[in-house]
XYZ file of C-alpha atoms in Angstrom:
146
model
C -58.404 -69.149 -24.467
C -58.095 -65.682 -26.303
C -58.120 -65.675 -29.798
C -58.020 -63.358 -32.631
C -59.107 -63.586 -36.153
C -57.287 -61.492 -39.002
C -58.902 -58.799 -40.971
C -59.614 -61.051 -44.020
C -63.200 -62.246 -44.235
C -62.180 -65.998 -44.580
C -60.308 -66.357 -41.400
C -60.637 -69.292 -39.165
C -58.933 -70.623 -35.934
C -59.003 -74.366 -35.016
C -58.570 -75.953 -31.656
C -58.244 -79.549 -30.527
C -59.895 -80.601 -27.181
C -59.701 -84.051 -25.306
C -62.774 -85.138 -23.328
C -62.201 -87.726 -20.307
C -63.808 -90.894 -19.942
C -67.645 -90.553 -19.241
C -68.149 -87.681 -21.634
C -71.471 -87.705 -23.573
C -71.428 -84.240 -25.032
C -69.150 -81.392 -25.677
C -70.402 -77.644 -25.338
C -68.619 -74.719 -26.598
C -68.948 -71.112 -25.424
C -67.516 -67.895 -26.960
C -67.193 -64.235 -25.879
C -66.870 -61.725 -28.402
C -64.229 -59.311 -26.963
C -63.533 -55.556 -27.336
C -62.903 -53.716 -29.678
C -66.316 -53.768 -31.172
C -66.272 -54.830 -34.831
C -68.913 -55.985 -37.171
C -68.366 -59.470 -37.942
C -70.373 -62.120 -35.740
C -68.334 -65.216 -34.309
C -69.242 -68.569 -35.335
C -68.428 -71.817 -33.837
C -68.283 -75.349 -35.064
C -67.676 -78.740 -33.208
C -66.449 -81.878 -35.106
C -65.432 -85.422 -33.954
C -63.768 -88.136 -35.983
C -64.846 -91.515 -34.557
C -64.447 -94.977 -35.753
C -68.266 -95.042 -36.984
C -67.450 -91.706 -38.992
C -67.076 -88.147 -38.887
C -69.674 -85.801 -37.026
C -70.480 -82.369 -36.961
C -72.538 -79.795 -34.726
C -73.272 -77.701 -37.758
C -72.371 -73.838 -37.598
C -73.624 -72.021 -34.673
C -73.364 -68.066 -34.446
C -72.932 -66.215 -31.238
C -75.413 -63.045 -31.582
C -74.828 -61.798 -28.074
C -73.919 -58.070 -27.797
C -70.221 -57.449 -29.298
C -67.584 -56.338 -26.762
C -69.342 -57.460 -23.523
C -67.896 -59.326 -20.702
C -70.151 -62.395 -21.057
C -69.803 -65.837 -22.536
C -72.452 -66.864 -24.790
C -74.967 -69.596 -24.097
C -74.052 -72.634 -25.465
C -73.152 -71.812 -29.252
C -72.330 -75.553 -30.324
C -72.993 -78.941 -28.919
C -71.982 -82.195 -30.225
C -73.084 -85.383 -28.426
C -70.222 -87.849 -29.459
C -68.710 -89.293 -26.187
C -65.075 -89.392 -24.894
C -62.231 -88.546 -27.349
C -60.790 -85.653 -29.379
C -63.113 -82.898 -30.855
C -62.093 -80.205 -33.333
C -63.442 -76.857 -32.515
C -63.557 -74.043 -35.354
C -64.232 -70.489 -34.604
C -64.605 -68.290 -37.752
C -66.560 -64.985 -38.567
C -69.464 -63.891 -40.770
C -71.305 -60.815 -41.658
C -73.795 -59.570 -39.196
C -77.634 -60.436 -39.692
C -79.053 -57.970 -42.259
C -75.607 -57.114 -44.024
C -76.230 -59.847 -46.769
C -78.938 -59.312 -49.267
C -79.759 -55.766 -47.810
C -80.379 -54.578 -51.369
C -82.405 -55.553 -54.387
C -79.238 -55.689 -56.472
C -78.127 -59.297 -56.443
C -74.951 -58.426 -58.068
C -73.827 -56.560 -55.002
C -74.972 -58.954 -52.374
C -71.552 -61.016 -52.117
C -69.918 -57.479 -51.664
C -72.059 -56.658 -48.841
C -71.585 -60.020 -47.074
C -67.871 -59.853 -47.621
C -67.184 -56.414 -46.465
C -69.197 -56.865 -43.342
C -67.082 -59.901 -42.484
C -63.947 -58.008 -42.666
C -62.203 -56.673 -39.799
C -59.900 -58.243 -37.070
C -62.014 -59.907 -34.505
C -60.990 -60.804 -30.842
C -62.637 -63.524 -28.733
C -62.324 -65.978 -25.832
C -63.477 -69.593 -26.132
C -64.261 -72.233 -23.374
C -65.626 -75.686 -23.648
C -67.310 -78.016 -21.212
C -67.178 -82.047 -21.421
C -70.416 -83.176 -19.866
C -71.711 -86.592 -18.714
C -75.034 -88.355 -19.489
C -76.607 -86.195 -16.675
C -75.452 -82.972 -17.892
C -72.589 -82.550 -15.155
C -69.605 -80.922 -16.112
C -66.338 -83.387 -16.104
C -64.121 -80.961 -17.406
C -64.509 -76.936 -18.153
C -61.511 -75.409 -19.628
C -59.984 -73.581 -22.388
C -58.488 -75.111 -25.386
C -54.688 -75.664 -25.157
C -53.867 -77.017 -28.593
C -54.218 -74.768 -31.519
C -53.220 -76.381 -34.944
C -54.447 -73.595 -37.139
C -54.232 -69.870 -36.128
C -55.515 -67.262 -38.615
C-alpha cells in the first residue's frame, strides 16, 4: 500500500491486517519511495491476544532511499492467526544524532533530520509453521494516517 508521512518529525501511519488460520508469524516489508529525503522508515508489528500484548520492537529500513526494491524483512512477530497492527514511522538517518560534542544540540540534529515528507510502500506476509506464505498482500485498513 502506498503511504506518505507528513513533514513533521513525529508522524506515523498505522495499519490493521488479519492473518488467516494456520498463521504462525507475520513479516512486514517497506520500500522507501522517491523523492529521496533524509528520514529513515521504521516498522513495528503489534498483536493483542488473550495472553497479552506483543510487539516486534522497532525495525529500521536502511536500504537505499528512492529505489524500487522492498526491504528484507524489517519486522517480524510470531503470534499466530488474528489481527495485527503495523506502524510505519520515520527517524533521523544514522549519524544525524549525536553528531557533535555539544549535547545541547543533539536533539535539534535528530529532529531536523527526521523532518520532511516521506513516501513509502508497505506489504506483509502471513507465514505458516514451515515459513510458507499464506497471504502476501498490502494492508487495506488504515485507522491512523499522518
